[in-house]
Coordinates of C-alpha atoms and ligand atoms in Angstrom, one line a residue:
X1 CA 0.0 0.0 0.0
X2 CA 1.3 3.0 -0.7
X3 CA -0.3 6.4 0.6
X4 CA 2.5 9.0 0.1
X5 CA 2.9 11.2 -3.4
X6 CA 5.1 14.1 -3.0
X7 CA 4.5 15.3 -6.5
X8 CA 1.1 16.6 -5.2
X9 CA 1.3 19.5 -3.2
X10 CA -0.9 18.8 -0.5
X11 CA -1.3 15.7 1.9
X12 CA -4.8 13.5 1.1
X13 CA -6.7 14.0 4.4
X14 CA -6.8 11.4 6.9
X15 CA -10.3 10.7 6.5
X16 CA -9.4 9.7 3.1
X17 CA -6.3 8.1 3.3
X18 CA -6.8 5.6 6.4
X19 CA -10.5 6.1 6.9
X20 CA -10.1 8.0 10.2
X21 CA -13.3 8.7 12.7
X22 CA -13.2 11.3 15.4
X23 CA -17.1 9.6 17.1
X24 CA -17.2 6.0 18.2
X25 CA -19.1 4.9 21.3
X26 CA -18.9 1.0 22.2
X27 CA -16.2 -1.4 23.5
X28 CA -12.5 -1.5 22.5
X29 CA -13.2 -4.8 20.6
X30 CA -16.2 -3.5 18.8
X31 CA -13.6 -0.7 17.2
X32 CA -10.8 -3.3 16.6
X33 CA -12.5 -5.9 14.5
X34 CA -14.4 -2.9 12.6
X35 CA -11.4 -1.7 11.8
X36 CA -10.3 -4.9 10.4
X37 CA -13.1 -5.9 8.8
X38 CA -13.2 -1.8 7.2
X39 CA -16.6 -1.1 8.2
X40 CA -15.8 2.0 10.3
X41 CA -17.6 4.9 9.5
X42 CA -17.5 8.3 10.4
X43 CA -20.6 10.4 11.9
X44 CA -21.4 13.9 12.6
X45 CA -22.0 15.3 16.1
X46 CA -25.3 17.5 16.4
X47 CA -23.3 20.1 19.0
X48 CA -19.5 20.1 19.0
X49 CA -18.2 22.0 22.6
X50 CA -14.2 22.8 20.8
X51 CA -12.5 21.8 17.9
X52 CA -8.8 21.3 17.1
X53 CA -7.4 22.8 13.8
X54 CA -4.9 21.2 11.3
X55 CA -2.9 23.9 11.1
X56 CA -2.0 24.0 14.5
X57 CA -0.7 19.8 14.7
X58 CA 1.4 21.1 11.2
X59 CA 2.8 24.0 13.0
X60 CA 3.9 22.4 16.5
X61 CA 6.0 20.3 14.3
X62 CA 7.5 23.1 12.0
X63 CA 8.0 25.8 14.9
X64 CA 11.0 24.2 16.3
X65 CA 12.7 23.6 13.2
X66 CA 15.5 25.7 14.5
X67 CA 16.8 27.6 11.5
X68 CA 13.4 28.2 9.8
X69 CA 10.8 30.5 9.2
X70 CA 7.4 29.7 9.7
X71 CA 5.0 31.9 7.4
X72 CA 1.1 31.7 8.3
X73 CA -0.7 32.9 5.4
X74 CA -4.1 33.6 7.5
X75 CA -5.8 36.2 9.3
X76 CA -4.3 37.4 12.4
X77 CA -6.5 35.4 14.2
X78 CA -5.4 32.1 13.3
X79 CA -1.9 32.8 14.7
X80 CA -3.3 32.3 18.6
X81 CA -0.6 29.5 18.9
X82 CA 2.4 31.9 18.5
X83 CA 2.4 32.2 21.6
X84 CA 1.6 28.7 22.5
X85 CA 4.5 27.3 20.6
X86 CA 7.0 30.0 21.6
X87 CA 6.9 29.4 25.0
X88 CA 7.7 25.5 24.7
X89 CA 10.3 25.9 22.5
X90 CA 12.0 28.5 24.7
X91 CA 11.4 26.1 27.7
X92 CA 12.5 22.8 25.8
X93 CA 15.5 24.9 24.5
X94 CA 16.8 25.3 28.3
X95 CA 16.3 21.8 29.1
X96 CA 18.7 20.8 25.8
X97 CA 21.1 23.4 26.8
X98 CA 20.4 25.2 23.5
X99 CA 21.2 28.8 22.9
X100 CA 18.3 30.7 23.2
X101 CA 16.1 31.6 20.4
X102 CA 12.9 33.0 20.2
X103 CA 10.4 30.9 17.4
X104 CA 10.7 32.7 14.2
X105 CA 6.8 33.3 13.5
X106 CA 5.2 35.4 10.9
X107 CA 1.6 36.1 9.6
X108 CA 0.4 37.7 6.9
X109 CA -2.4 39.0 8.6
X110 CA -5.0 38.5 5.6
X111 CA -7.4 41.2 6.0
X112 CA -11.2 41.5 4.7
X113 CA -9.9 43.1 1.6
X114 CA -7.2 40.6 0.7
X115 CA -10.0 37.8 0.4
X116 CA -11.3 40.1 -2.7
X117 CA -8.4 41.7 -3.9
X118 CA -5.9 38.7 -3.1
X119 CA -3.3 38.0 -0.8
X120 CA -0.7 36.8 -2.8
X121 CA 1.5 40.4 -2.7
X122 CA 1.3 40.3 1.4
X123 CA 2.6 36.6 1.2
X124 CA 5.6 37.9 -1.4
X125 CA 6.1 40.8 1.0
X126 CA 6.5 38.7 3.8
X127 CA 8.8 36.3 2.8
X128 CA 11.1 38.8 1.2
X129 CA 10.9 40.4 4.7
X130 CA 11.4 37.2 7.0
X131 CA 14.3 36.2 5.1
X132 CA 15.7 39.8 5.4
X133 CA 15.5 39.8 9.1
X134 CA 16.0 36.4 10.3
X135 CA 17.8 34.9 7.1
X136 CA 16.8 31.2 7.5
X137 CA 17.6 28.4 6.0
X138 CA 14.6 27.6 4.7
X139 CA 10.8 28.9 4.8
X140 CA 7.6 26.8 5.7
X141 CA 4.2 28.6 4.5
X142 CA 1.4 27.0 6.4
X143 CA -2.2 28.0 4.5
X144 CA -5.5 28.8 6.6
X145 CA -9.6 28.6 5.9
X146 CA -8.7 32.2 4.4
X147 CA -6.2 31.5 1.6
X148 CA -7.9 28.3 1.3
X149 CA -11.2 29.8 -0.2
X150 CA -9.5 32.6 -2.1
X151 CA -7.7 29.5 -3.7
X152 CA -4.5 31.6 -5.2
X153 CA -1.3 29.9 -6.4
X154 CA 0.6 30.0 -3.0
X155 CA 2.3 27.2 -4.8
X156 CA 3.9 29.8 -7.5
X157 CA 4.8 32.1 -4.9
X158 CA 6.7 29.4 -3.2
X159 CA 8.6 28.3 -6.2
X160 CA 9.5 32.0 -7.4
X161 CA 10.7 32.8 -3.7
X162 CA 12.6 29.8 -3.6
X163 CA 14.2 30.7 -7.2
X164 CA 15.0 34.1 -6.0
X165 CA 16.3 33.6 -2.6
X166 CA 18.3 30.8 -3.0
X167 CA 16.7 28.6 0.4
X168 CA 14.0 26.3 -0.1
X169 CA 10.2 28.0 0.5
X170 CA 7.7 24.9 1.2
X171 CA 3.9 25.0 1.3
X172 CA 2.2 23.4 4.3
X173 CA -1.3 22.6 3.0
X174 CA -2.9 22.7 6.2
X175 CA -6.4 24.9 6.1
X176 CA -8.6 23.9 9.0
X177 CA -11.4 23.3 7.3
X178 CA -9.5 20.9 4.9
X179 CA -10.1 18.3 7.6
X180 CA -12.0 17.7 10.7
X181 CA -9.2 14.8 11.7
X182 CA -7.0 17.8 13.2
X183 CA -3.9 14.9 12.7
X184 CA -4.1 16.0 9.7
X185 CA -2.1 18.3 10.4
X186 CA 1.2 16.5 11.2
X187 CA 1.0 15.0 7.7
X188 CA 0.7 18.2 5.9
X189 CA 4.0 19.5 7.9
X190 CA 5.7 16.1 7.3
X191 CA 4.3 15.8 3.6
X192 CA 6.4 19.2 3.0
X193 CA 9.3 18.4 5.0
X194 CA 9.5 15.2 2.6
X195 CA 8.7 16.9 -0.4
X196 CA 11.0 20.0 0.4
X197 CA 13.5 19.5 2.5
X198 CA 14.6 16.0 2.6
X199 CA 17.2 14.8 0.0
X200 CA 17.7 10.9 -1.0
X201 CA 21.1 9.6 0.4
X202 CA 23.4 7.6 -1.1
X203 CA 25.1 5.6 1.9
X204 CA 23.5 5.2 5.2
X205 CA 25.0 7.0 8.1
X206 CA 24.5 5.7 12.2
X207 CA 21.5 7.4 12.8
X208 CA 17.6 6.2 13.9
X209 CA 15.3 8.3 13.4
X210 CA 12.8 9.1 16.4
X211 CA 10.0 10.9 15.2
X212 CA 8.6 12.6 18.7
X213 CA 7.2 16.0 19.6
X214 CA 9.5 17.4 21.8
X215 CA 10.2 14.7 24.7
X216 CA 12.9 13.3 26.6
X217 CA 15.6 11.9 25.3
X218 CA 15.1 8.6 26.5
X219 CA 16.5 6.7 23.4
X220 CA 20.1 8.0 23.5
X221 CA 21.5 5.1 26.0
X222 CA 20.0 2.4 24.5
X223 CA 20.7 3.4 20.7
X224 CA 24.0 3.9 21.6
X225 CA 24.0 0.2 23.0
X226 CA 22.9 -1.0 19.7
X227 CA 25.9 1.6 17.9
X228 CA 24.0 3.7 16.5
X229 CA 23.3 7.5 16.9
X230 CA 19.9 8.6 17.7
X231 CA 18.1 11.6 16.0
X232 CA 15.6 13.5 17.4
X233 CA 13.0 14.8 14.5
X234 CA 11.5 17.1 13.9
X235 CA 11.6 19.5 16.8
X236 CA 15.2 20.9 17.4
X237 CA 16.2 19.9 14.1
X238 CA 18.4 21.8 11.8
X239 CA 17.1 22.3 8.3
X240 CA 20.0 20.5 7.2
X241 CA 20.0 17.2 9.5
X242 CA 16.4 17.0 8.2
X243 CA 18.2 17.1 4.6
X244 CA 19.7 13.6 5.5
X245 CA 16.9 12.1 7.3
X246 CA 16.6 9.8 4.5
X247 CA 20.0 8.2 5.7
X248 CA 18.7 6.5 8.4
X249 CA 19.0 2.6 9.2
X250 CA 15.9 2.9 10.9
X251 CA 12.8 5.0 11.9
X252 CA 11.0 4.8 15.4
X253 CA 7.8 6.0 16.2
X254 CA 6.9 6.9 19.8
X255 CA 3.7 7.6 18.7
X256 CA 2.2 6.1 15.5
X257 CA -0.6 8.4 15.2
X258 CA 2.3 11.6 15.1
X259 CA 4.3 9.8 12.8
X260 CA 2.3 7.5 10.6
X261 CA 3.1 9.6 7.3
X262 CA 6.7 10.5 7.7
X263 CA 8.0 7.2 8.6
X264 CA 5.9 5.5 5.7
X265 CA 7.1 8.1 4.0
X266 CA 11.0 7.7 4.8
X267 CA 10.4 3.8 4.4
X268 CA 8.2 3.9 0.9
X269 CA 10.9 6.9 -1.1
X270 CA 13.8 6.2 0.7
X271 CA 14.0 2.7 2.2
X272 CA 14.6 3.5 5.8
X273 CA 12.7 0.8 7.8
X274 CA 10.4 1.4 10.3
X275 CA 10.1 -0.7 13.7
X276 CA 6.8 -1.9 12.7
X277 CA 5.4 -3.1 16.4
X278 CA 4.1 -1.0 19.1
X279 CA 5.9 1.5 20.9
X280 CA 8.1 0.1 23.6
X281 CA 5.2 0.9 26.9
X282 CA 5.3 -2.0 29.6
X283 CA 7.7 -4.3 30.0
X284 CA 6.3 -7.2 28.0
X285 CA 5.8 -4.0 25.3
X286 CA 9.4 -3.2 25.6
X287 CA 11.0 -6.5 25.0
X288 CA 8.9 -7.0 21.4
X289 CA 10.3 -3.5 20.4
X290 CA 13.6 -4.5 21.6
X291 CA 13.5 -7.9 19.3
X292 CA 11.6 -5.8 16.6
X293 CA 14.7 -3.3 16.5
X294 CA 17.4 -5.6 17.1
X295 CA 16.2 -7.9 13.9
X296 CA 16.0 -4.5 12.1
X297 CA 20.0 -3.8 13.1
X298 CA 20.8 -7.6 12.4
X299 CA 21.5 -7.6 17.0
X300 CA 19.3 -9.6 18.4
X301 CA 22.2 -10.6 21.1
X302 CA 22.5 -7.0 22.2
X303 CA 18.4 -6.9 22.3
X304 CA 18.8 -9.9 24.5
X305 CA 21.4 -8.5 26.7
X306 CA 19.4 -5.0 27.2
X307 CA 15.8 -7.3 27.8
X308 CA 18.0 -9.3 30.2
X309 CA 19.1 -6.3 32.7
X310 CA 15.8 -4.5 32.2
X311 CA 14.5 -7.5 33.6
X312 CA 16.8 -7.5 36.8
X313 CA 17.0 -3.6 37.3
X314 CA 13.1 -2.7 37.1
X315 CA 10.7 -5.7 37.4
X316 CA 10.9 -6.4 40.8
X317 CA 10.1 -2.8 41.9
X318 CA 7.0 -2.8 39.2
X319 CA 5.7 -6.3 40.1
X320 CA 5.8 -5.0 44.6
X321 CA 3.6 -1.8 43.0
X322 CA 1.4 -3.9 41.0
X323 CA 0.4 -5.8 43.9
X324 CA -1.0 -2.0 45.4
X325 CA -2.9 -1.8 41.7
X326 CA -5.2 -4.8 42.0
X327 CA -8.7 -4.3 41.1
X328 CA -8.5 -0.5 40.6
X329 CA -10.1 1.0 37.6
X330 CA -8.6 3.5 35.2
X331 CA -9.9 5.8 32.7
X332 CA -7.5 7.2 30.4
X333 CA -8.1 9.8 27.8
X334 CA -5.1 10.6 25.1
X335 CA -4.6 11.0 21.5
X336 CA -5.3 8.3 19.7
X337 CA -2.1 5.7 19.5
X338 CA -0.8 7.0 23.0
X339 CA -4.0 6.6 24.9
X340 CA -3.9 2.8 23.6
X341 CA -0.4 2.4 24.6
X342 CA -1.3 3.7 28.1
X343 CA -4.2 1.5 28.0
X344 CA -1.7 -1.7 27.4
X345 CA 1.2 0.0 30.6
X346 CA -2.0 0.3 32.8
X347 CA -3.1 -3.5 31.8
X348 CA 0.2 -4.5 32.3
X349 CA 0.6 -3.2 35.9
X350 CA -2.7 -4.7 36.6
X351 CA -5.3 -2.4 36.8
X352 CA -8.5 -2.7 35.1
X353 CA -9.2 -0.3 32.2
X354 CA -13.0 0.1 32.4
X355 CA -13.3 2.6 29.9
X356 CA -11.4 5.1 27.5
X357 CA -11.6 8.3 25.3
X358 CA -9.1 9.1 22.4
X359 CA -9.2 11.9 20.4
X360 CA -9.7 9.9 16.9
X361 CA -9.2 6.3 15.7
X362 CA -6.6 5.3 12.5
X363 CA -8.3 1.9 11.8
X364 CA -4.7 1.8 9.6
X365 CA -1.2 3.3 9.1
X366 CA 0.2 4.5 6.1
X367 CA 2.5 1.4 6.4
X368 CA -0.6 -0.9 6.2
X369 CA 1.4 -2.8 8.8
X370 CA -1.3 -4.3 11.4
X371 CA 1.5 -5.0 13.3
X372 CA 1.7 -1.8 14.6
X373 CA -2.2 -2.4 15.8
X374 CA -1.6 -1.3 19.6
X375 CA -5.3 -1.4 20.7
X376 CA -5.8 -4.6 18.8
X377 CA -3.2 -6.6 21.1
X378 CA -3.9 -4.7 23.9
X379 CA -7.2 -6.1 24.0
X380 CA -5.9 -9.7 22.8
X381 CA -3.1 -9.8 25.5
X382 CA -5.2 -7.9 28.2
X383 CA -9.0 -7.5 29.0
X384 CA -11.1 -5.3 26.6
X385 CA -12.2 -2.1 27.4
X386 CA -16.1 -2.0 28.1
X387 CA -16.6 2.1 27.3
X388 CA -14.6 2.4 24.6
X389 CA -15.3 6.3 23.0
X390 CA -13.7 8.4 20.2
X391 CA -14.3 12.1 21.6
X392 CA -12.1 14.7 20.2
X393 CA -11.7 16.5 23.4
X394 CA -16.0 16.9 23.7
X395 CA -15.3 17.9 27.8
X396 CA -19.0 17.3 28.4
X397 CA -19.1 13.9 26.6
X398 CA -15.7 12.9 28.9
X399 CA -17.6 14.4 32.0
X400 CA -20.7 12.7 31.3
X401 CA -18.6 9.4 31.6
X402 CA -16.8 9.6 34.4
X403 CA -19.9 10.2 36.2
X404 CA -21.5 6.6 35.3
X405 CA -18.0 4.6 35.4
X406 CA -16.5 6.7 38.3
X407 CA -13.0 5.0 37.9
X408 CA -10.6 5.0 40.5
X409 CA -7.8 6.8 38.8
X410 CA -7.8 9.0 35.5
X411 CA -4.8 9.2 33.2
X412 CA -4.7 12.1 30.5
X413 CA -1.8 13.5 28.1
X414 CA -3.7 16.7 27.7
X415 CA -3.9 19.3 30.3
X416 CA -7.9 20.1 30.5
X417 CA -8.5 17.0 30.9
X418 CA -7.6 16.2 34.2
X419 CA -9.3 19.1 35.7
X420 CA -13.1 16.8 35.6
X421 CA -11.3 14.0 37.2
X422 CA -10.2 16.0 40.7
X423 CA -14.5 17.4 40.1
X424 CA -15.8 14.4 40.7
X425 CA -13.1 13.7 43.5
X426 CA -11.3 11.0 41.2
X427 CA -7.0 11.2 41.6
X428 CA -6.0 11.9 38.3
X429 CA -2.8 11.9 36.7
X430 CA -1.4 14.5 33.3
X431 CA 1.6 12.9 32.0
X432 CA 2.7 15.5 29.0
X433 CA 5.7 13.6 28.0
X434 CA 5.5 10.7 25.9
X435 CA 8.5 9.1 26.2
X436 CA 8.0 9.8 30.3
X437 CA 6.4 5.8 29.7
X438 CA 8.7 4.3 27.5
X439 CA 11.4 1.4 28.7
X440 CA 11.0 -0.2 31.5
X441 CA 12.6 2.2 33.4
X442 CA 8.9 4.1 31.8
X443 CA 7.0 1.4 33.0
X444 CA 8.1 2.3 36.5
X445 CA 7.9 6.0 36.2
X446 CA 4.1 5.4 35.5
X447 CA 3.8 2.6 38.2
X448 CA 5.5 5.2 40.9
X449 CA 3.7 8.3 40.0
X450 CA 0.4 6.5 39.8
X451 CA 1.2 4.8 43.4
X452 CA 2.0 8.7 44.7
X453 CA -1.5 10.0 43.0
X454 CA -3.8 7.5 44.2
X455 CA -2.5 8.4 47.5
X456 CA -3.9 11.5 46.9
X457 CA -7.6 10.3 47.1
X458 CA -7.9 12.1 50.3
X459 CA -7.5 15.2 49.3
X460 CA -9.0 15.3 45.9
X461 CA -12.2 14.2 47.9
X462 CA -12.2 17.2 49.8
X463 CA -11.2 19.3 47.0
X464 CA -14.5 17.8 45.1
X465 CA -16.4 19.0 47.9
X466 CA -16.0 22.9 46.8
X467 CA -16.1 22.2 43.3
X468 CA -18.6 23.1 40.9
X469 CA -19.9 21.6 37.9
X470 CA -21.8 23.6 34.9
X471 CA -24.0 20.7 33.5
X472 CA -27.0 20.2 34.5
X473 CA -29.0 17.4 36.3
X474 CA -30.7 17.0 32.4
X475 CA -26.9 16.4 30.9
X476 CA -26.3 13.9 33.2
X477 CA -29.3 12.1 32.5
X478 CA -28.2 11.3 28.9
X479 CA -26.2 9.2 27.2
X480 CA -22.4 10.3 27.0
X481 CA -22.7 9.8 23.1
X482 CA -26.5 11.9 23.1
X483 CA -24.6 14.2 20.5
X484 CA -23.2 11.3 18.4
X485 CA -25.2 10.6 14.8
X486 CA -29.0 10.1 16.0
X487 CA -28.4 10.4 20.0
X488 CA -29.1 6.7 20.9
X489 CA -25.7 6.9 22.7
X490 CA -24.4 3.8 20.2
X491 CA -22.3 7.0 17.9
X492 CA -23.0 6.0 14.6
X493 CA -23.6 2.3 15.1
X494 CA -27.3 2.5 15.1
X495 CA -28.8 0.8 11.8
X496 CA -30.2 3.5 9.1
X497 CA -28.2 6.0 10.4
X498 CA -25.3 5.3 7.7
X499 CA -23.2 3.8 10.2
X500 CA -21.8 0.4 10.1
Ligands
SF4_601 S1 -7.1 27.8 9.6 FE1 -9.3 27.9 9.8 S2 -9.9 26.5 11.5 FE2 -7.7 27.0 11.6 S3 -7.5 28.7 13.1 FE3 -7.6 29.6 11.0 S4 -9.8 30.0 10.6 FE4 -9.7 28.6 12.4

């Protein structure tokens, strides 16, 4: 199967290219073997409380390129994550010991007029100027709803400014309204990073490619182990280490649902293979990825040797804490590949996962690799998950869960999320990091901060006491999925409603 063509300009949406679904009520099961079988299908919601934009997920990648521009060919408006974006890469900076540097940002501030007279002269204007000041090494435009509709050739502006000043000037095709799967977004930012910045290689180097947001560097020790070099894309990369990306032996994903399109992309135009099984969450997790990578290098003994002291260092601390786990029930609510890997840790360290909610579903990656199914072997090597939703970040659909399942302990990658948990007087934990879980040494990290935050039960309780809540008694009286397809609480399951 093969989903990438960087002769096109823009990515093919994610509803398109993997049959993607942001609404889905039923059990983790129910979602698995519909993927399989292709029979998901998308439905609309009648009220939508927030939505996420594309053009954000393509920025957050782009942003900390670290000698580019960004250009945001939109109203003013849609540059709200400036500010967003700035502050984490100044703050990720300091923890790299990176010279300080403030994100290179500019919009073109499309006005009213500009959607009848055009736009194209601002966008002109503003690239001659941001190369001026900043002089990068390359320039990513990233369209909007607004240059969307007035539909002018931002792609012969970027070739004429790329012509004239010498640096390459991508398009990132990335209007919100393009698609409603905001992941989107990460393809269009990696689709023009392929099709502009990356060159093919002719020898491999040393390096793996980890394709992360901007996490800890958890990978470096045990890379090295294996003699390689591990590099970090594409936040904190250099316009020109992302050049050579293509030089890789291999290509990690810490999250499938980030990276789906670049690494098929890296694997299908320039060979580098991707470690096709889930990321490496829980220990029995970590010693598949281990194997998986090790056959990949041609070292399975050095796999063997690293599965063989993970064993001795961290086991015995995780199995004493699992023993404190038994028979508590988690909720965990994440994007869509990382909330099923924490669904797999928390299984593995023995709590039961009554119920979930993921901001969309991939019933496939662009490698078309099923290997990579990490919900599908979560619930074939643990229990299934009996409320199984896809809720892209619907607070009051999350809310209205929580209050039937009332789990014991809430785990969420998004801040906002947590905040419903400690309401309803239910310890919850925000882990932002991804690779905070990965190794074993990640499988303790969880098992220890979860131990410290269901200690906390006390005083969340309290604290629930003098909260308040704005839904009303009706809200709570309905079914979580009420603004799902027809409302029957099934999504769009329900016969004659198009569904399945
Ligand atoms: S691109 Fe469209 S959806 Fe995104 S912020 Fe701008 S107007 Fe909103």
């Amino acid at each position: 199967m093969s989903t990438i063509n960087i002769k096109e300009p823009s990515v093919v949406i994610r509803e398109k290219r993997l049959g993607t679904i942001n609404a889905f009520t039923g059990t983790a099961s129910e979602i698995v073997s519909r993927s399989a079988k292709g029979e998901l299908k998308d439905c609309k919601r009648k009220f939508s409380q927030c939505l996420g934009c594309n053009q954000q997920q393509a920025f957050c990648q782009l942003a900390m390129i670290r000698d580019a521009v960004v250009i945001n060919h939109a109203p003013i408006g849609c540059a709200g994550e400036f500010a967003d974006f700035n502050f984490t890469y100044r703050v990720e900076q300091s923890r790299r010991q990176l010279p300080p540097a403030l994100g290179r940002y500019y919009s073109t501030n499309i006005a009213e007029k500009d959607t009848v007279f055009g736009a194209a002269k601002k966008l002109e204007e503003t690239i001659r100027l941001a190369y001026e000041r900043e002089h990068p090494n390359a320039i990513f435009i990233t369209t909007s709803c607004a240059s969307g509709i007035i539909g002018e050739d931002i792609e012969a502006v970027a070739d004429a400014a790329t012509e004239e000043l010498g640096i390459p000037v991508v398009t990132c095709n990335c209007e919100g309204f393009r698609s409603k799967i905001w992941t989107t977004g990460f393809d269009a930012a990696y689709h023009s990073v392929l099709r502009g910045i990356v060159q093919p290689s002719e020898e491999k180097s040393n390096k793996i490619n980890i394709i992360n947001f901007w996490g800890s560097h958890v990978f470096d020790d045990v890379i090295r182990r294996f003699g390689y070099e591990p590099r970090y894309v594409i936040p904190f990369s250099t316009v020109e280490e992302l050049r050579h990306i293509s030089d890789a032996v291999a290509t990690i994903h810490i999250c499938p649902s980030l990276s789906t399109y670049m690494g098929a992309g890296l694997s299908q135009l320039h060979g580098v293979p991707e470690v096709l099984v889930p990321p490496a969450y829980g220990v029995a997790g970590t010693d598949r990825w281990l194997r998986a990578l090790g056959t990949i290098l041609g070292k399975e003994d050095v796999a063997e040797e690293i599965i063989k002291e993970g064993h001795e260092k961290y086991v015995p601390e995780i199995d004493k804490l699992k023993e404190r786990f038994k028979g508590k029930k988690a909720y965990v609510t994440a994007g869509a590949a990382h909330g099923q890997a924490l669904i797999t840790l928390l299984s593995e360290l023995g709590m039961d996962v009554v119920g979930a909610a993921v901001f969309h579903h991939d019933p496939v990656y662009d490698s078309g690799d099923d290997k990579l199914d990490i919900l599908g072997q979560a619930v074939k090597n643990y229990k299934d998950v009996p409320d199984y939703r896809v809720c892209n970040k619907q607070a009051c659909e999350l809310v209205n869960a929580l209050n039937r399942i009332k789990p014991d302990l809430i785990l969420a990658r998004h801040g906002g999320m947590t905040l419903w948990g400690a309401k309803f007087g239910i310890p919850s934990l925000l882990i932002g990091d991804e690779q905070f879980g990965i190794g074993y040494r990640g499988a303790l990290n969880y098992a220890r901060r979860i131990d410290d935050t269901l200690d906390s039960i006390e005083f969340i309780k309290n604290y629930s006491k003098h909260a308040s809540n704005p839904y009303t008694k009706w809200w709570f009286e309905q079914d979580p999925g009420y603004f799902q397809g027809d409302g029957s609480g099934r999504g769009c399951q329900t016969a004659g409603n198009g569904g399945f």
